[in-house]
Amino acid sequence: MTLSLPSELRGEILAHAREGAPEEVVGVLAGDHGTDTSTVQRCYRADNAAPTPRTRYEIAPTQELDLLERIDAAGLDVVGFYHSHPRGPAEPSDTDARLAAWPDRSYVIVSLSGDAELGSWRWRGERFEREEIRAP
């Protein structure tokens, strides 16, 4: 499995994570969703509406609906989501797995501890599977 993520969008995600620290940030990835390879064409920032934004992320239902409508109107698919772990690794936490709700979508996680890095994981309904991030 591969997530095709252009360098400029990768830079936007990293910038969002740095701007939002020490709280987690969140956004939606839009483009062409595929079973083996998904291609990100746009990133949509969202506000973190979680009651504890330093350790969780959540998109408010009204904002999520608005973003999904914007993605649909642009003729794109929801490829997945991104969020940051300001103090943790670029891999899903137990909380991330409990709250994942979009099967076969990518969950990009930005770690800001040490050198900033991105990891991507596909939610398979019961578990995450790591996927490669590749610049087109």
Backbone as a ProteinNet text record, in pm:
[ID]
protein_1_A
[PRIMARY]
MTLSLPSELRGEILAHAREGAPEEVVGVLAGDHGTDTSTVQRCYRADNAAPTPRTRYEIAPTQELDLLERIDAAGLDVVGFYHSHPRGPAEPSDTDARLAAWPDRSYVIVSLSGDAELGSWRWRGERFEREEIRAP
[TERTIARY]
84.3	0	88.7	42.1	120.2	29.9	79.2	13.6	104.5	53.9	128	97.6	200.8	185	288.3	242.8	337.5	414.3	537.5	624.9	563.7	495.8	438	325.5	248.1	142.6	202.1	306.8	378.8	427	480.6	525.2	411.5	293.3	176.5	135	137.8	100.2	199.8	328.2	430.6	416.9	391.1	374.3	254.7	144.1	24.8	56.3	128.8	163.6	251.2	347.2	436.1	359.7	271.8	192.6	100	47.5	-49.2	9.9	137.6	201	193.4	169.7	181.7	52.9	-49.8	-173	-163.9	-243.3	-252.5	-332.2	-295.3	-371.1	-436.3	-531.5	-603.7	-644.1	-655.2	-699.7	-745	-802.8	-855.4	-772	-742.2	-668.1	-766.1	-757	-850.1	-772.3	-831.6	-768.1	-832.8	-750.2	-796	-770	-877.5	-864.4	-859.1	-758.4	-745	-716.5	-740.5	-719.7	-572.5	-486.1	-343.5	-266.9	-307.6	-241.5	-345.6	-327.4	-411.5	-322.8	-377.9	-303.1	-368.5	-291.9	-341.4	-321.9	-430.2	-424.1	-445	-512.7	-537.9	-543.4	-503.7	-516.4	-609.8	-700.7	-794.3	-770.7	-727.7	-708.7	-843.9	-846.1	-966.2	-925.4	-1021.7	-998.2	-1005.1	-917.9	-921.6	-1024.9	-1136.7	-1247.1	-1246.2	-1139.2	-1131.3	-1126.9	-1190.1	-1186.1	-1044.4	-957.1	-817.5	-726.1	-712.2	-640.1	-490.4	-434.4	-292.3	-269.2	-375.3	-359.1	-459.5	-549.5	-650.3	-682.3	-741	-790.4	-932.9	-1008.4	-1147	-1190.4	-1260.9	-1318.5	-1464.5	-1508.2	-1648.4	-1736.8	-1849.3	-1935	-1976.7	-2007.7	-2050.3	-1934.3	-1813.2	-1698.7	-1663.5	-1674.8	-1645.8	-1742.1	-1869.1	-1967.9	-1934.6	-1899.2	-1862.2	-1742.2	-1639.9	-1521.8	-1554.6	-1636	-1673.5	-1752.9	-1838.7	-1914.2	-1822.1	-1722.3	-1625.4	-1543.3	-1504.2	-1427.3	-1511.9	-1635.7	-1726.3	-1750.6	-1773.3	-1798.2	-1677.6	-1557.2	-1435.5	-1412.7	-1500.3	-1486.6	-1377.7	-1344.1	-1238.8	-1297.5	-1215.2	-1251.5	-1180.5	-1235.5	-1162.8	-1058.4	-932.5	-821.9	-791.9	-809.7	-783.1	-774.6	-698.5	-689	-545	-511	-380.9	-401	-310.9	-306.6	-163.9	-138.7	-1.9	6.2	125.5	164	280.1	251.7	359.6	470.3	437.3	537.8	553.1	487.5	489.9	538.7	538.7	589.1	489.1	539.6	457.8	387.3	323.6	246.8	120.6	19.5	-109	-101.2	-171.1	-183.4	-303.2	-319.9	-438.5	-564.9	-559.1	-674.5	-705	-602.1	-622.7	-696.3	-656.5	-720	-864.4	-889.5	-1027.1	-1121.6	-1068.5	-1154.1	-1154.3	-1071.7	-1068.1	-1203.5	-1253	-1388.9	-1401.2	-1292.9	-1299	-1215.7	-1277.2	-1201.9	-1136.4	-1019.2	-938.2	-893.3	-897.1	-847.3	-712.6	-633.7	-501.2	-511.8	-432.4	-419.6	-272.6	-243.6	-107	-84.3	25.3	57.5	192.3	194.4	315.2	371	495.9	564.5	654.2	643.8	730.5	840.2	844.3	950.4	1076.6	1184.9	1307.9	1291.5	1342.3	1323	1178.7	1113.8	974.9	969	872.9	857.2	709.5	677.5	541.9	538.4	433.2	406.2	264.8	237.5	102.2	55.9	-70.5	-129.7	-267.7	-302.2	-437.6	-518.1	-637.2	-726.3	-799.2	-787.2	-847.8	-972.2	-1030	-1152.8	-1128.9	-1016.9	-982.3	-840.2	-759.2	-619.3	-565	-453.1	-381.3	-273.8	-251.1	-138.9	-55.7	74.2	163.7	164.7	171.1	183.9	298.9	353.5	463.5	411.5	484.4	456.1	557.6	505.6	593.1	555.6	652.9	626.5	609.3	508.4	487.3	598.8
-117.3	0	123.5	222.5	343.9	465.4	570	699.7	792.9	843.5	939.5	1078.5	1143.4	1271.4	1369.4	1468	1565.2	1639.5	1676.3	1743.4	1869.9	1948.7	2073.7	2047.4	1940.5	1907.1	1848.6	1772.7	1722.8	1841.7	1943.5	2064.5	2137.1	2141.4	2204.4	2131.6	1999.2	1919.8	1944.2	1941.7	1967.2	2107.4	2206.6	2344.7	2354.2	2288.7	2289.9	2228.8	2117.4	2050.6	2140.3	2205.8	2294	2414.8	2472.8	2588.4	2553.2	2432.8	2392.6	2341.9	2306.1	2251.2	2352.7	2307	2169.8	2087.5	2141.4	2064.2	1983.5	1877.6	1799.9	1879.8	1864.6	1926.1	1814.5	1852.6	1753.4	1814.4	1729.1	1772.2	1654	1685.2	1583.5	1583	1464.5	1445.9	1411.1	1482.6	1460.3	1434.6	1354.5	1324	1203.7	1108.8	987.2	869.3	810.7	698.1	568.1	486.6	356.6	249	125	13.1	-4.9	2.9	-16.6	115.3	213.7	343.9	453.6	546.7	665.8	786.6	885.2	1005.7	1126.9	1201	1321.4	1439	1512.7	1631.6	1759.4	1749.8	1865.6	1824	1917	1899.2	2007.7	1968.1	2062.7	2064.1	2178.5	2191.7	2192.7	2137.8	2140.9	2190.5	2241.3	2281	2156.6	2148.7	2037.4	2069.4	1997.5	2021	1924.4	1848.7	1752.2	1825.4	1768.2	1831.3	1835.9	1744.8	1743.8	1746.5	1862.7	1869.6	1841.5	1836.1	1801.9	1652	1572.7	1426.7	1359.5	1435.8	1377.6	1476.4	1423.7	1511.2	1471.3	1568.1	1544.2	1660.5	1629.3	1732.4	1746.6	1868.8	1891.3	1841.8	1775.7	1719.7	1820.9	1942.7	2041.6	2078	2091.6	2123	2003.9	1883.4	1764.4	1755.5	1779.2	1776.4	1880.9	2001.8	2108.5	2067	2010.3	1967.4	1855.9	1760.5	1649.9	1701.2	1799.6	1859	1933.8	2004.6	2076.4	1978.1	1868	1766.2	1706	1672.7	1616.8	1716.3	1843	1946.5	1965.7	1938.9	1950.8	1826.7	1726.5	1603.6	1511.5	1525.6	1444.5	1343.9	1248.7	1149.6	1183	1135	1140.2	1028.6	1068.9	973.9	930.5	1024	992.8	1118.6	1107.8	1215.8	1227.5	1341.2	1354.5	1417.4	1384.4	1451.1	1442.5	1518.9	1522.7	1459	1413.3	1367	1457	1570.9	1664.3	1605	1506.8	1447.6	1297.4	1242.2	1097.6	1054.3	924.4	870.1	888.2	870	881.9	749.9	696.8	573.3	581.7	504.5	515.4	473.6	548.5	513.4	420.1	365.5	284.3	367.4	495.2	584.1	604.4	622.9	637.8	516.6	398.1	275.1	263.7	302.6	295.6	390.1	504.6	607.7	608.5	526.2	521.9	475.6	547.5	519.9	509.3	524	522.4	406.3	289.2	174	203.3	146.7	154.4	296.3	385	520.6	535	630.6	655.8	749	720.3	805.1	844.3	967.8	1018.7	1079.3	1042.2	1091.7	1162.5	1284.7	1365.7	1361.2	1320.4	1325.4	1448.3	1525.9	1642.3	1618.2	1498.4	1469.4	1434.1	1503.8	1484.9	1547.8	1480.9	1529.3	1501.9	1602.4	1584.4	1474.2	1383.9	1275.8	1243.7	1186.3	1144.7	994	933.1	792.2	781.2	681.2	663.5	520.3	509.4	381.6	370.2	253.8	228.8	159.7	209.6	148.1	34.3	-85	-204.8	-250.3	-163.1	-197	-253.1	-320.7	-377	-341.9	-300.8	-269.5	-175.9	-113	-30.5	-112.9	-86.3	-144.3	-29.8	-38.4	66.6	71.1	192.7	207.1	302.6	289	373.1	509.5	615	748.7	777.3	814.9	840.3	973.4	1053	1175.8	1137.3	1193.6	1159.1	1213.4
0	0	0	-74.9	-89.6	-82.6	-15.9	-16.5	-94.5	-206.7	-287.6	-232.4	-177.5	-109.4	-163.8	-244.8	-299.8	-190.1	-218.9	-122.6	-66.4	-150.1	-99.6	0.1	-19.2	76.3	204.3	190.4	308.5	391.9	324.1	391.9	461.8	398.9	460.9	588.7	584.2	702	815.7	784.2	886.3	945.1	859.7	907.2	1000.7	965.1	1049.9	1186.4	1186.3	1312.9	1400.4	1339.4	1416.2	1471.3	1389.4	1432.4	1548.9	1549.3	1650.5	1780.2	1778.8	1899.1	2013.2	2134.8	2184	2171.6	2106.3	2087.3	1958.5	1951.4	1829	1726.4	1599.6	1490.8	1410.9	1326.5	1248.3	1114.4	1014.2	883.2	800.1	685.2	594.6	467.3	417.2	293.6	182.6	71.1	-40.2	-168.1	-254.7	-382.6	-445.7	-487	-553.3	-459.8	-407.8	-315.7	-394.2	-365.5	-430.5	-328.3	-366.2	-275	-241.3	-343.9	-321.5	-309.9	-389.3	-388.6	-384.7	-294.2	-288.8	-314.6	-383.4	-418	-354.2	-274.9	-210.6	-305.8	-329.1	-413.6	-334.7	-220.9	-135.8	10.4	96.8	241.7	293.5	379	439.2	589.8	641.2	785.5	855.4	975.1	1059.2	1197.3	1271	1409.2	1497	1594.6	1688.8	1797.1	1793.6	1886.9	2005	2021.1	2132.1	2265.3	2368.8	2500.8	2560.1	2517.6	2563.8	2440.7	2374.7	2247.2	2254.6	2374.4	2384.3	2367.2	2384.5	2376.9	2283.7	2223.2	2132.8	2023	1917.4	1812	1779.2	1732.3	1693	1603.5	1498	1412.9	1453.5	1479.1	1514.8	1400	1432.1	1327.7	1220.6	1259	1158.1	1066	1120.5	1036	947.3	1001.4	920.4	802.9	827.6	719.7	614.4	657.4	564.1	479.3	542	468.1	369.2	410.9	322.1	202.1	225	114.2	18.9	71.9	-12	-96.1	-35.9	-107.9	-220	-188.9	-288.9	-402.4	-368.9	-470	-561.6	-510	-590.1	-677.2	-664.6	-742.6	-690.9	-563.2	-502.2	-404.1	-364.3	-263.1	-132.4	-22.4	103.9	98.9	101.5	100.5	243	336.1	475.9	559.6	666.7	765.1	810.8	865.7	929.8	1066.7	1157.3	1286.9	1340	1444.1	1497	1635.3	1664.9	1798.2	1839.6	1903.5	1937.6	2023.2	2106	2193.8	2172.8	2073.3	2056.7	1920.1	1896.9	1770.3	1655.5	1534.1	1413.5	1384.3	1487.2	1470.7	1556.5	1519.7	1589.7	1736.2	1817.6	1959.4	1976.9	2095.9	2124.6	2107.2	2147.7	2130.7	1983.4	1900.3	1755.8	1699.5	1741.3	1692.2	1740.6	1865.2	1918.7	1845.9	1800.4	1741.8	1589	1525.7	1379	1325.5	1224.2	1177.4	1025	953.3	807.2	752.8	732	680.9	546.1	528.3	406.8	374	472	451.8	522.9	475.6	531.5	650.9	751.1	869.3	879.2	840.7	845.8	983.7	1045.7	1179	1173	1224.7	1229.6	1370.3	1382.9	1511.2	1512.7	1619.4	1634.8	1737.5	1795.6	1892.3	1814.2	1844.1	1767.2	1630	1528	1391.4	1350.5	1293.5	1250.1	1144.7	1161.1	1063.9	1045.6	931.3	900.2	883.5	935.2	911.8	858.7	777.3	726.3	749.8	785.1	823.4	762.4	709.2	658.2	766.8	790.3	888.5	819.7	872.1	813.1	887.8	965.7	1037.4	1175.7	1193.7	1324.6	1366.4	1269	1298	1189.8	1222.7	1126.8	1058.4	929.5	856	802.5	823.4	776.5	623.5	569.4	425.5	394.4	276.5	232.7	189.6	226.2	174.9	65.7	-50.4	-164.4	-227.4	-265.2	-339.7	-487.3	-553.3	-694.4	-784.2
[MASK]
++++++++++++++++++++++++++++++++++++++++++++++++++++++++++++++++++++++++++++++++++++++++++++++++++++++++++++++++++++++++++++++++++++++++

